[in-house]
C-alpha atoms as a PDB file:
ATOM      1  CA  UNK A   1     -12.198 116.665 -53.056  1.00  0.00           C
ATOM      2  CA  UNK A   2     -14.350 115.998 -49.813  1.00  0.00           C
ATOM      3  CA  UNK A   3     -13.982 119.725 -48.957  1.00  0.00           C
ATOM      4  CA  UNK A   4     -15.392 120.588 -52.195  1.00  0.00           C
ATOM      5  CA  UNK A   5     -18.127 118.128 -52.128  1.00  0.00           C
ATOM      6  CA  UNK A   6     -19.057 119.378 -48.660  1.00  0.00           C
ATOM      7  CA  UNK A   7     -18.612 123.197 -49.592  1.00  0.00           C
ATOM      8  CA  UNK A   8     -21.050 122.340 -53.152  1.00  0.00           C
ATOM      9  CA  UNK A   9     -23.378 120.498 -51.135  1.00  0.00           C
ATOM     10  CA  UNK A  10     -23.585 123.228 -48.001  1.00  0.00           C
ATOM     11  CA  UNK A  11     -24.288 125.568 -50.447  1.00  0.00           C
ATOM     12  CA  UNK A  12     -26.867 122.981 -51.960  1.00  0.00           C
ATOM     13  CA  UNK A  13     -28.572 122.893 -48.531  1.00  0.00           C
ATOM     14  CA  UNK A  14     -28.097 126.817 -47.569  1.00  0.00           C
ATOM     15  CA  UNK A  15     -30.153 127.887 -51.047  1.00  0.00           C
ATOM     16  CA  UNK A  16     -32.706 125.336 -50.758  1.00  0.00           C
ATOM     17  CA  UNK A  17     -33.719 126.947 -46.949  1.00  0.00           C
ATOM     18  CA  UNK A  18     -33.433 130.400 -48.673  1.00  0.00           C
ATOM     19  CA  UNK A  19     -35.850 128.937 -51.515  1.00  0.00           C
ATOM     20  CA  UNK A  20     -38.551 127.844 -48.574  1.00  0.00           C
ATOM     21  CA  UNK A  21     -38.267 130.957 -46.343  1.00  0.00           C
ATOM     22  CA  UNK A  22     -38.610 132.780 -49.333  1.00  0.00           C
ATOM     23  CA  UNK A  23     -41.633 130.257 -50.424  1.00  0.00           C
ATOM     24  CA  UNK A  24     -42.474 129.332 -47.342  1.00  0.00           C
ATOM     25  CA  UNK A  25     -45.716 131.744 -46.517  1.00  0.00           C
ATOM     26  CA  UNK A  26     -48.108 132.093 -48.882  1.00  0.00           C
ATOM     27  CA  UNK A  27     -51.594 133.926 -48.895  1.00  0.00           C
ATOM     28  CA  UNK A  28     -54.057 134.611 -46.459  1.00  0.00           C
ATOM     29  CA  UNK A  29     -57.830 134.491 -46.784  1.00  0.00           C
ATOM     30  CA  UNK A  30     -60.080 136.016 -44.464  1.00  0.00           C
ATOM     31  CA  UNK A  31     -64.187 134.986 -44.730  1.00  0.00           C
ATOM     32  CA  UNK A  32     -66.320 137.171 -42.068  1.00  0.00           C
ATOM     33  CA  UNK A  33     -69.656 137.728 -44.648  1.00  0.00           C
ATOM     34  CA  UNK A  34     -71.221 134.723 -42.184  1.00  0.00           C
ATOM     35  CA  UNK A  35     -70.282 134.775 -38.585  1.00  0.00           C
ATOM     36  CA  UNK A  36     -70.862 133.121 -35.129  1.00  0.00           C
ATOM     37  CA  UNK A  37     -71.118 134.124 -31.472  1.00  0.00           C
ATOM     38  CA  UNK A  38     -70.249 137.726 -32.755  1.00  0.00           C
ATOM     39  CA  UNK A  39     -71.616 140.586 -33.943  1.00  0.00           C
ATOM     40  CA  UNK A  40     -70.973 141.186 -37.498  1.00  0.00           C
ATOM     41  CA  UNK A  41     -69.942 145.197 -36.929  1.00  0.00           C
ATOM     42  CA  UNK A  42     -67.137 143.892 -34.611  1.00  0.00           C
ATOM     43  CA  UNK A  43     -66.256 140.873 -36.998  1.00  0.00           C
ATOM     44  CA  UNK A  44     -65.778 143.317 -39.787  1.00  0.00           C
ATOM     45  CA  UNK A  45     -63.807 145.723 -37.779  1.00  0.00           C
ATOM     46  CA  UNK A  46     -60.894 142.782 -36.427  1.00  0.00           C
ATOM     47  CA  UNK A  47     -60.999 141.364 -40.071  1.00  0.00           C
ATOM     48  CA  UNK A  48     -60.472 144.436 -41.854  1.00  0.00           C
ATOM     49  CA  UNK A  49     -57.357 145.167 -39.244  1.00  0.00           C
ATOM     50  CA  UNK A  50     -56.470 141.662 -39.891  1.00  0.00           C
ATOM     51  CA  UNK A  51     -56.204 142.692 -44.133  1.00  0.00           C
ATOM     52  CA  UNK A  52     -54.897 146.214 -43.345  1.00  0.00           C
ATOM     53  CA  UNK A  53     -52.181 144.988 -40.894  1.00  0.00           C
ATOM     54  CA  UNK A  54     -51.350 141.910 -41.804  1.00  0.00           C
ATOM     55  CA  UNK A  55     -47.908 141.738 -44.176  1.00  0.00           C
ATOM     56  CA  UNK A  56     -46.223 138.350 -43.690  1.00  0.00           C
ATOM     57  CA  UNK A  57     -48.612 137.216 -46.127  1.00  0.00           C
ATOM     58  CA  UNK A  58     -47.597 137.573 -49.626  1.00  0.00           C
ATOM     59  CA  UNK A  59     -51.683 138.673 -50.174  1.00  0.00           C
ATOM     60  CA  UNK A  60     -54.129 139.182 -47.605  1.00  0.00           C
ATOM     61  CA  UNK A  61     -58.168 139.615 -48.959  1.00  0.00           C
ATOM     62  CA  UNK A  62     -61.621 139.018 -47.823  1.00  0.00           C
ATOM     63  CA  UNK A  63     -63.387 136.003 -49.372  1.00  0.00           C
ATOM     64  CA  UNK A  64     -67.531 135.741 -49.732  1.00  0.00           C
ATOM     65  CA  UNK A  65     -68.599 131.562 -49.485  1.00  0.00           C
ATOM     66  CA  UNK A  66     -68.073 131.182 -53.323  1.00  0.00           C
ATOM     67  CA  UNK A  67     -64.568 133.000 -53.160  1.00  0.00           C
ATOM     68  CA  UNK A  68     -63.672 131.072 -50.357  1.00  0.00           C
ATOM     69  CA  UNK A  69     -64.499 128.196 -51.688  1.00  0.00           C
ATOM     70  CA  UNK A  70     -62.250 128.588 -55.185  1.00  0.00           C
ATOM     71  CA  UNK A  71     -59.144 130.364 -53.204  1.00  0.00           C
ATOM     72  CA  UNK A  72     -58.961 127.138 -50.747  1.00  0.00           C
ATOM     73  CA  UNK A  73     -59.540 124.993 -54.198  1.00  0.00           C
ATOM     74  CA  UNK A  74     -56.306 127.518 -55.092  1.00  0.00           C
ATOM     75  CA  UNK A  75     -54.146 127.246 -52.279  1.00  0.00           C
ATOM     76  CA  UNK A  76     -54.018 123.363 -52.128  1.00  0.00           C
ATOM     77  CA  UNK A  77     -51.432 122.143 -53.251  1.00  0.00           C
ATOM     78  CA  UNK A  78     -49.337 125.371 -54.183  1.00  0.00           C
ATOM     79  CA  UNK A  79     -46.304 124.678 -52.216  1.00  0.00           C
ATOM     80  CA  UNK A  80     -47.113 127.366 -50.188  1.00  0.00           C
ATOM     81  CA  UNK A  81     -48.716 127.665 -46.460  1.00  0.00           C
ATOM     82  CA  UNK A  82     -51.497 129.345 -46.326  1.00  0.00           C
ATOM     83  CA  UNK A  83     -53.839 130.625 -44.249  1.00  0.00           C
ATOM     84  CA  UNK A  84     -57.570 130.886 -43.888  1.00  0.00           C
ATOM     85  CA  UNK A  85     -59.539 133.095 -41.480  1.00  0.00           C
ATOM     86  CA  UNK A  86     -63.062 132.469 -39.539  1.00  0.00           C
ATOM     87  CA  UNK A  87     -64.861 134.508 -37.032  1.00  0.00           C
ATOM     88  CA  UNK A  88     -67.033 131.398 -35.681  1.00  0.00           C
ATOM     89  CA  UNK A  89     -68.544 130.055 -39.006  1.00  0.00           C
ATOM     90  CA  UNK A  90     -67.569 127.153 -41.270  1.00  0.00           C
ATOM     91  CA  UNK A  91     -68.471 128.190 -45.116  1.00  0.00           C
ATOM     92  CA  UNK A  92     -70.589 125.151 -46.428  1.00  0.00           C
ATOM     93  CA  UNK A  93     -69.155 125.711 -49.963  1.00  0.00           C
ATOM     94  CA  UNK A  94     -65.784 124.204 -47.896  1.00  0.00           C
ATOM     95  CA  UNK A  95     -66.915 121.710 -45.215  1.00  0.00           C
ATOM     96  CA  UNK A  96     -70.621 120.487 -46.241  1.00  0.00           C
ATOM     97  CA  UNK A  97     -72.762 120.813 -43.427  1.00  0.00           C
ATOM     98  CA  UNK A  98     -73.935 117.804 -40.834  1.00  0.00           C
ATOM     99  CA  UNK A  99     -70.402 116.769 -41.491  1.00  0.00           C
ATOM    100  CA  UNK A 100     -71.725 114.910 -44.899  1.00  0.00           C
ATOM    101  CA  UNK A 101     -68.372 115.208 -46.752  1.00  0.00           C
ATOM    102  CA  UNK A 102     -66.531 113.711 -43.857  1.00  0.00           C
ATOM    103  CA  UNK A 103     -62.596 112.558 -45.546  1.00  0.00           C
ATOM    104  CA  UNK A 104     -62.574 114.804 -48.427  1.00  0.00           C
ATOM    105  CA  UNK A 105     -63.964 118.150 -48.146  1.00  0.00           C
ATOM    106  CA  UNK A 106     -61.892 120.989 -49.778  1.00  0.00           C
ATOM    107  CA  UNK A 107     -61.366 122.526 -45.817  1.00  0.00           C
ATOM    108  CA  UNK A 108     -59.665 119.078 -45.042  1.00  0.00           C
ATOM    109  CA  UNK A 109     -57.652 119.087 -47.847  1.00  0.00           C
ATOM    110  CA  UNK A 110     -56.411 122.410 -47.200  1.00  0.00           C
ATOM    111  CA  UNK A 111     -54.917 121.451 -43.912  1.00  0.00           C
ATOM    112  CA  UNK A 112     -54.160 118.075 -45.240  1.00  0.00           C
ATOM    113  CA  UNK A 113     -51.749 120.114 -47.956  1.00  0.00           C
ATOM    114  CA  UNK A 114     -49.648 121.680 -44.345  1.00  0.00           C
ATOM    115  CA  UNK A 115     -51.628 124.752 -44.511  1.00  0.00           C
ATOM    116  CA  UNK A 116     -53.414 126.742 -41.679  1.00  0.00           C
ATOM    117  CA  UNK A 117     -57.103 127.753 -40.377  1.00  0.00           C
ATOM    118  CA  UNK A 118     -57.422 130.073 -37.864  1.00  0.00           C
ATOM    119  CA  UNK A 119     -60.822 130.937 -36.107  1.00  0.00           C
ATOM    120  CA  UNK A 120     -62.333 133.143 -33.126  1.00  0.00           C
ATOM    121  CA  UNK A 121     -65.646 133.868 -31.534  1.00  0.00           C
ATOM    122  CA  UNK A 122     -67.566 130.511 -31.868  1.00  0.00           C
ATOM    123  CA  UNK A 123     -66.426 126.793 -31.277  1.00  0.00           C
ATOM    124  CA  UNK A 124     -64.094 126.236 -34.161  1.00  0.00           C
ATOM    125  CA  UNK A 125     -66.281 124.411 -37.161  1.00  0.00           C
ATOM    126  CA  UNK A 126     -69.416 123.905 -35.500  1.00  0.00           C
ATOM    127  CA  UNK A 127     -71.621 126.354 -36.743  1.00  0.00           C
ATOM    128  CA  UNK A 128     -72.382 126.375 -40.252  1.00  0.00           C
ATOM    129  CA  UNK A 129     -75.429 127.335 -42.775  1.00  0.00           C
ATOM    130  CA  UNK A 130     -78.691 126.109 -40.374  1.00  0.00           C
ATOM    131  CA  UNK A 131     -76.483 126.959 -37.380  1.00  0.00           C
ATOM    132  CA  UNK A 132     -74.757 124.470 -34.615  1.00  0.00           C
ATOM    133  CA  UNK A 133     -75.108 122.104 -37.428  1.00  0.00           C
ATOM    134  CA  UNK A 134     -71.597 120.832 -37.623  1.00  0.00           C
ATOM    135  CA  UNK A 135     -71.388 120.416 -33.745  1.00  0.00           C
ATOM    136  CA  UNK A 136     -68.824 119.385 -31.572  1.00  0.00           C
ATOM    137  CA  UNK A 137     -68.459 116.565 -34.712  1.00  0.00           C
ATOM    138  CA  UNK A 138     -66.982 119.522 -36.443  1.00  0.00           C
ATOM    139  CA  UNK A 139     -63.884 119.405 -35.076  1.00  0.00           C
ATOM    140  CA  UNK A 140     -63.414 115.501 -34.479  1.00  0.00           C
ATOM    141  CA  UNK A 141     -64.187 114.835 -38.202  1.00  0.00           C
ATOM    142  CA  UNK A 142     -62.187 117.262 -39.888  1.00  0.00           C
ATOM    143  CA  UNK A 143     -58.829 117.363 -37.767  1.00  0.00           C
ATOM    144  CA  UNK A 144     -59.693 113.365 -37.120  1.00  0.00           C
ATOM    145  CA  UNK A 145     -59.347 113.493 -33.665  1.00  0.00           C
ATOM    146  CA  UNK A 146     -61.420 113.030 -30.195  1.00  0.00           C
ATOM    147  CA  UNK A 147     -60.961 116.755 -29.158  1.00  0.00           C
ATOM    148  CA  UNK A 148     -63.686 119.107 -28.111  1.00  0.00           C
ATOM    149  CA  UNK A 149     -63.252 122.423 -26.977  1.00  0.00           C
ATOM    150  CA  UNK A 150     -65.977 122.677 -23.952  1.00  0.00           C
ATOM    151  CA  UNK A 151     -64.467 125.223 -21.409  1.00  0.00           C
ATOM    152  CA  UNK A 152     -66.677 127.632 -20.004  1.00  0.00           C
ATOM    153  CA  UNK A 153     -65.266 130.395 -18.004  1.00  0.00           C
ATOM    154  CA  UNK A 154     -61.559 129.679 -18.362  1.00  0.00           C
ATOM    155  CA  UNK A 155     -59.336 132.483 -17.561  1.00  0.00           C
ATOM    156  CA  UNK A 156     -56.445 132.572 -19.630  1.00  0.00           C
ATOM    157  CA  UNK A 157     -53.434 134.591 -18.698  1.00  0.00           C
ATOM    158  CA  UNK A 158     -50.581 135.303 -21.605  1.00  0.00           C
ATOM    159  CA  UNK A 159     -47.938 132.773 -21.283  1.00  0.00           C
ATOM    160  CA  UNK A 160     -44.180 133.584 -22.247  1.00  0.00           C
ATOM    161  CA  UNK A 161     -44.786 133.311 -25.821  1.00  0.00           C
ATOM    162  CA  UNK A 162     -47.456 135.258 -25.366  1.00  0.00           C
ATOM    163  CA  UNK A 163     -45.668 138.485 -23.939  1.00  0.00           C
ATOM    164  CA  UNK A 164     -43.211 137.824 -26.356  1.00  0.00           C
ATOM    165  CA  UNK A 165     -45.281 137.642 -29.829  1.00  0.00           C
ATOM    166  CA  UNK A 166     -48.432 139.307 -28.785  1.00  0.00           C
ATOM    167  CA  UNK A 167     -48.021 141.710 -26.544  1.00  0.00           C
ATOM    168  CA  UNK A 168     -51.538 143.653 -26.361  1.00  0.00           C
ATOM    169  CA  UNK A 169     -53.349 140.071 -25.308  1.00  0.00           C
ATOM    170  CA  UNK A 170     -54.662 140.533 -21.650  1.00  0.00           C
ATOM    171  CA  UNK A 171     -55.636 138.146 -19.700  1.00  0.00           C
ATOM    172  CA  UNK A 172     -59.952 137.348 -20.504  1.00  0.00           C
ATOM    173  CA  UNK A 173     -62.206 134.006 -20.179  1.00  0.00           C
ATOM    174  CA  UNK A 174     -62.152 131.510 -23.437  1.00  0.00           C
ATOM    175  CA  UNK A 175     -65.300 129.630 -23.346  1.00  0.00           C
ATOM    176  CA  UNK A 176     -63.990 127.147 -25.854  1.00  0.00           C
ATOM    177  CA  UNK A 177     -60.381 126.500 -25.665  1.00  0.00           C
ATOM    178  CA  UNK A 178     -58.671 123.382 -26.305  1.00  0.00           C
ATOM    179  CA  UNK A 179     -57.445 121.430 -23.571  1.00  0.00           C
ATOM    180  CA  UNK A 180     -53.937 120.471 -23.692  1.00  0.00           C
ATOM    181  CA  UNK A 181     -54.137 117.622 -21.701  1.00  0.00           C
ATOM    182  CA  UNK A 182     -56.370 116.097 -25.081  1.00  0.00           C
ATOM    183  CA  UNK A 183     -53.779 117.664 -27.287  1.00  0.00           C
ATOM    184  CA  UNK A 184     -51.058 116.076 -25.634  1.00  0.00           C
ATOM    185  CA  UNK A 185     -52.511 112.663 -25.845  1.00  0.00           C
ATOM    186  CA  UNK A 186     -53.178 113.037 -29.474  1.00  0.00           C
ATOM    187  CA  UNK A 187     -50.650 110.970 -31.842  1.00  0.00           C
ATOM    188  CA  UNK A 188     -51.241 113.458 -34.499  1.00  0.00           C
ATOM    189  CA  UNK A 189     -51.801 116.882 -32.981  1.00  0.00           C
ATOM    190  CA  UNK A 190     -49.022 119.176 -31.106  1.00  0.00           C
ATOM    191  CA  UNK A 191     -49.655 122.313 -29.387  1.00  0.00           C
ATOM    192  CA  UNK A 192     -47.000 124.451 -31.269  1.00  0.00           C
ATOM    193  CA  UNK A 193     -47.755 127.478 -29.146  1.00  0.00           C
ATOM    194  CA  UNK A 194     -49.765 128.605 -26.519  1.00  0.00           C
ATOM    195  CA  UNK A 195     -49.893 132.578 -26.463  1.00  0.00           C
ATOM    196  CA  UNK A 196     -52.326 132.161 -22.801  1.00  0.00           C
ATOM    197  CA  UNK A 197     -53.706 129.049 -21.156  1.00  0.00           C
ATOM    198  CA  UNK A 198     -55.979 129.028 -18.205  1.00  0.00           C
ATOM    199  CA  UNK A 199     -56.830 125.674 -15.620  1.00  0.00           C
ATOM    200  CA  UNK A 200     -59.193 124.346 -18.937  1.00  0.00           C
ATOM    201  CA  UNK A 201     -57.180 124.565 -21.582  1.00  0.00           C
ATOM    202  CA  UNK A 202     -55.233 126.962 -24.312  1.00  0.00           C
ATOM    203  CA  UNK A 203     -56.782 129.856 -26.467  1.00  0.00           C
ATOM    204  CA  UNK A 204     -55.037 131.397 -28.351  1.00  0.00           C
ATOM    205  CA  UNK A 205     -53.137 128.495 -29.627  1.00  0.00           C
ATOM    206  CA  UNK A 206     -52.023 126.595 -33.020  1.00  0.00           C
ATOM    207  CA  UNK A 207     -51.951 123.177 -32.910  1.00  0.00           C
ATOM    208  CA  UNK A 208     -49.723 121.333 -35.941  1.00  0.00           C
ATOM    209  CA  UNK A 209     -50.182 118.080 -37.384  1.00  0.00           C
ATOM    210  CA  UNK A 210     -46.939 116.529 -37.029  1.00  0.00           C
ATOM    211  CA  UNK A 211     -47.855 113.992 -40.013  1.00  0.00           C
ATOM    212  CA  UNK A 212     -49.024 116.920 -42.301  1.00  0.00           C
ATOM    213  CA  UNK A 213     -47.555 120.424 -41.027  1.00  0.00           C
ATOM    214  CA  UNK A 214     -50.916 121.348 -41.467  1.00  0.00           C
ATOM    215  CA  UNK A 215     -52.071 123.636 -38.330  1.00  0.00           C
ATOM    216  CA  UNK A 216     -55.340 124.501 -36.685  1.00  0.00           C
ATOM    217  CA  UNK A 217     -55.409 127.746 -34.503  1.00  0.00           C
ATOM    218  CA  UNK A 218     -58.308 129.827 -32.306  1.00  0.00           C
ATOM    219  CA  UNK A 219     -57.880 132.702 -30.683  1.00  0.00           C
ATOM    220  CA  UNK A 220     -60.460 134.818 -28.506  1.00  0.00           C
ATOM    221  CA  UNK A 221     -63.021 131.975 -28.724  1.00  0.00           C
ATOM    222  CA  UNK A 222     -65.855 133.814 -26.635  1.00  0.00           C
ATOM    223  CA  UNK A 223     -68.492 136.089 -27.367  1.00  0.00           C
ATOM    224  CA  UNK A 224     -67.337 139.049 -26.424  1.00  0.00           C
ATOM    225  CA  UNK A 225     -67.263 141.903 -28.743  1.00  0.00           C
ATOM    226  CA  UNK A 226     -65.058 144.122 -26.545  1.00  0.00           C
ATOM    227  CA  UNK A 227     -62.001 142.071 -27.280  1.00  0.00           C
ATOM    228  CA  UNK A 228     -59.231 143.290 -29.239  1.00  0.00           C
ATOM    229  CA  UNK A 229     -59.458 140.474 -31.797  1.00  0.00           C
ATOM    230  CA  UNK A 230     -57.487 141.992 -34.639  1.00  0.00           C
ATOM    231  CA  UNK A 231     -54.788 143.669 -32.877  1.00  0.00           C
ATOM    232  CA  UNK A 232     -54.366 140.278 -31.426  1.00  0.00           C
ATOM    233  CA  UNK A 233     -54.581 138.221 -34.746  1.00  0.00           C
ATOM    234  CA  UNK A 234     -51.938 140.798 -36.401  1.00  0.00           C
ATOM    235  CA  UNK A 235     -49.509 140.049 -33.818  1.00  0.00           C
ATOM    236  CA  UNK A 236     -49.967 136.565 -34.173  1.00  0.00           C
ATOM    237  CA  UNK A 237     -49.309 136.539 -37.751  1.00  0.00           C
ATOM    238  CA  UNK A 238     -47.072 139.626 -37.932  1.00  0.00           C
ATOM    239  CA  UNK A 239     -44.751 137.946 -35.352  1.00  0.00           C
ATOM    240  CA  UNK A 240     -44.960 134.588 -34.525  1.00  0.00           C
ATOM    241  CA  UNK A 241     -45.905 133.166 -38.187  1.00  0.00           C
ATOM    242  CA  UNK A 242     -42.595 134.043 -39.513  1.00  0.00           C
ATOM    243  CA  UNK A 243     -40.295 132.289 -36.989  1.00  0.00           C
ATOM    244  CA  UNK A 244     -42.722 129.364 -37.543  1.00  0.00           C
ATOM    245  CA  UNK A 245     -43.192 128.678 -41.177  1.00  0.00           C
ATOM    246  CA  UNK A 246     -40.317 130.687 -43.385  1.00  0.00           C
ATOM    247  CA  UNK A 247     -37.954 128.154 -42.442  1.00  0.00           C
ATOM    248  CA  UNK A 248     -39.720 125.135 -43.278  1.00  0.00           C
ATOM    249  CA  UNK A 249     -38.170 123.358 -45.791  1.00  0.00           C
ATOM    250  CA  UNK A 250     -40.416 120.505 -46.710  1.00  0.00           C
ATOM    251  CA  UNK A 251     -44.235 120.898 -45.819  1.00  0.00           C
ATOM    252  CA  UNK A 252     -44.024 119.488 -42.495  1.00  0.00           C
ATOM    253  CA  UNK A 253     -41.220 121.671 -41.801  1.00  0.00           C
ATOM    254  CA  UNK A 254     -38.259 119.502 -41.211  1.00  0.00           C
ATOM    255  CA  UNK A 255     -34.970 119.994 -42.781  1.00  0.00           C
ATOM    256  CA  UNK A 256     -33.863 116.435 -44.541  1.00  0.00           C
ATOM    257  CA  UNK A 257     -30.057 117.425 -43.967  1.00  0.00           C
ATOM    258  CA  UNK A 258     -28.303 119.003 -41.254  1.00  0.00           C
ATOM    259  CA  UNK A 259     -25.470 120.443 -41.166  1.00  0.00           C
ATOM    260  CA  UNK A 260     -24.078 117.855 -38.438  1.00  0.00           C
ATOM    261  CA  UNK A 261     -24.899 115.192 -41.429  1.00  0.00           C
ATOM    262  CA  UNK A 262     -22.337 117.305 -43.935  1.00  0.00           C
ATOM    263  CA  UNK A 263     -19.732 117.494 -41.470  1.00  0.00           C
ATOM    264  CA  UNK A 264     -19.844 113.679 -40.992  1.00  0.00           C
ATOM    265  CA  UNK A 265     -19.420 112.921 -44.335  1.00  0.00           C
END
């Protein structure tokens, strides 16, 4: 009888992971009608690689600031993990600007709900409609934290996970990555992976609440239109993403059984 229970109840456990890798990833959004510290020729070029390339996304479209605003309204609270892309702007329909909407915005929510934001180019949420007008705030207010991102001329070099999951990132200077030694003192926020890191800090790099599962990425935060942004950002997604999030099993991506736990039945 035991052996049955713990064959029935393996088999319990097995489907339900099959369920969330199946489930797990969801749909990607990528807004790059408004950007910052980029020119919008080379913005358009990395995000329409990023919706060409991209496939461990079950969908992968552009967004203007209305449709971003109802696909985040969409994708919260769908089970799934999604993700949104910025190239250096914050879409006020999302995040109100001045920080105004400060616990409850829809972009909060969204990464409240486990899912992920990625952005490149400009300081992650600080510019906005009117410009810097999110600020450094930005960032403090909506992953409700003390980190900034001021890192001028920090040359990053690929780390091991780097070479592994994105191999066409070179070595170039982040003006805005975030320093690990912040992360790392953080209750809330874990650097999940570093793909380079520099003397200043980590970019590119997903951070993960480890309260929420939601994440926060940047890659490439400089302006510098030479970069290879979206060969980049398809790696990331096209090869990391999957060992990352298909496995999760609850939305902060911790199995509530083990194995080890059947067995000691």
């Amino acid at each position: 009888m035991r052996k049955l229970c713990l064959a029935v109840l393996g088999a319990t456990l097995v489907a339900s992971v099959a369920s969330a890798a199946s489930d797990g990833i969801g749909q990607m959004g990528v807004f790059y009608a408004n950007v910052g510290w980029i020119g919008q020729a080379a913005a358009t070029t990395a995000g329409d690689e990023i919706i060409a390339d991209v496939t461990s996304f079950d969908e992968v479209q552009s967004y203007d600031l209305n449709g971003t605003e109802d696909w985040v309204i969409a994708n919260t609270g769908d089970g799934d993990v999604d993700c949104l892309v910025l190239f250096g702007y914050t879409p006020e329909t999302i995040y109100a600007p001045g920080n105004a909407d400060a616990d409850d915005s829809p972009l909060e929510q969204f990464i409240d709900d486990g899912n992920f934001v990625m952005n490149t180019a400009d300081y992650i949420f600080y510019v906005t409609a009117g410009g810097g007008t999110n600020g450094d705030v930005g960032v403090k207010t909506i992953m409700d934290g003390s980190l900034d991102l001021w890192t001028d001329n920090n040359g990053t070099d690929p780390t091991a996970d780097g070479a592994k999951y994105t191999p066409s990132l070179d070595s170039f200077n982040s003006n805005r990555s975030f320093k690990i030694e912040q992360v790392d003192a953080d209750p809330v926020w874990d650097a999940e992976v570093i793909f380079a890191d520099g003397a200043l800090g980590a970019d590119p790099v997903v951070l993960r609440n480890n309260e929420t599962g939601g994440r926060v990425g940047i890659w490439m935060q400089v302006s510098d239109d030479s970069l290879n942004r979206g060969e980049v950002a398809v790696e990331i997604f096209n090869n990391w993403v999957p060992t990352a999030i298909a496995t999760a099993v609850d939305p902060a991506g911790k199995a509530t059984t083990t194995w080890g736990q059947l067995k000691g039945l």
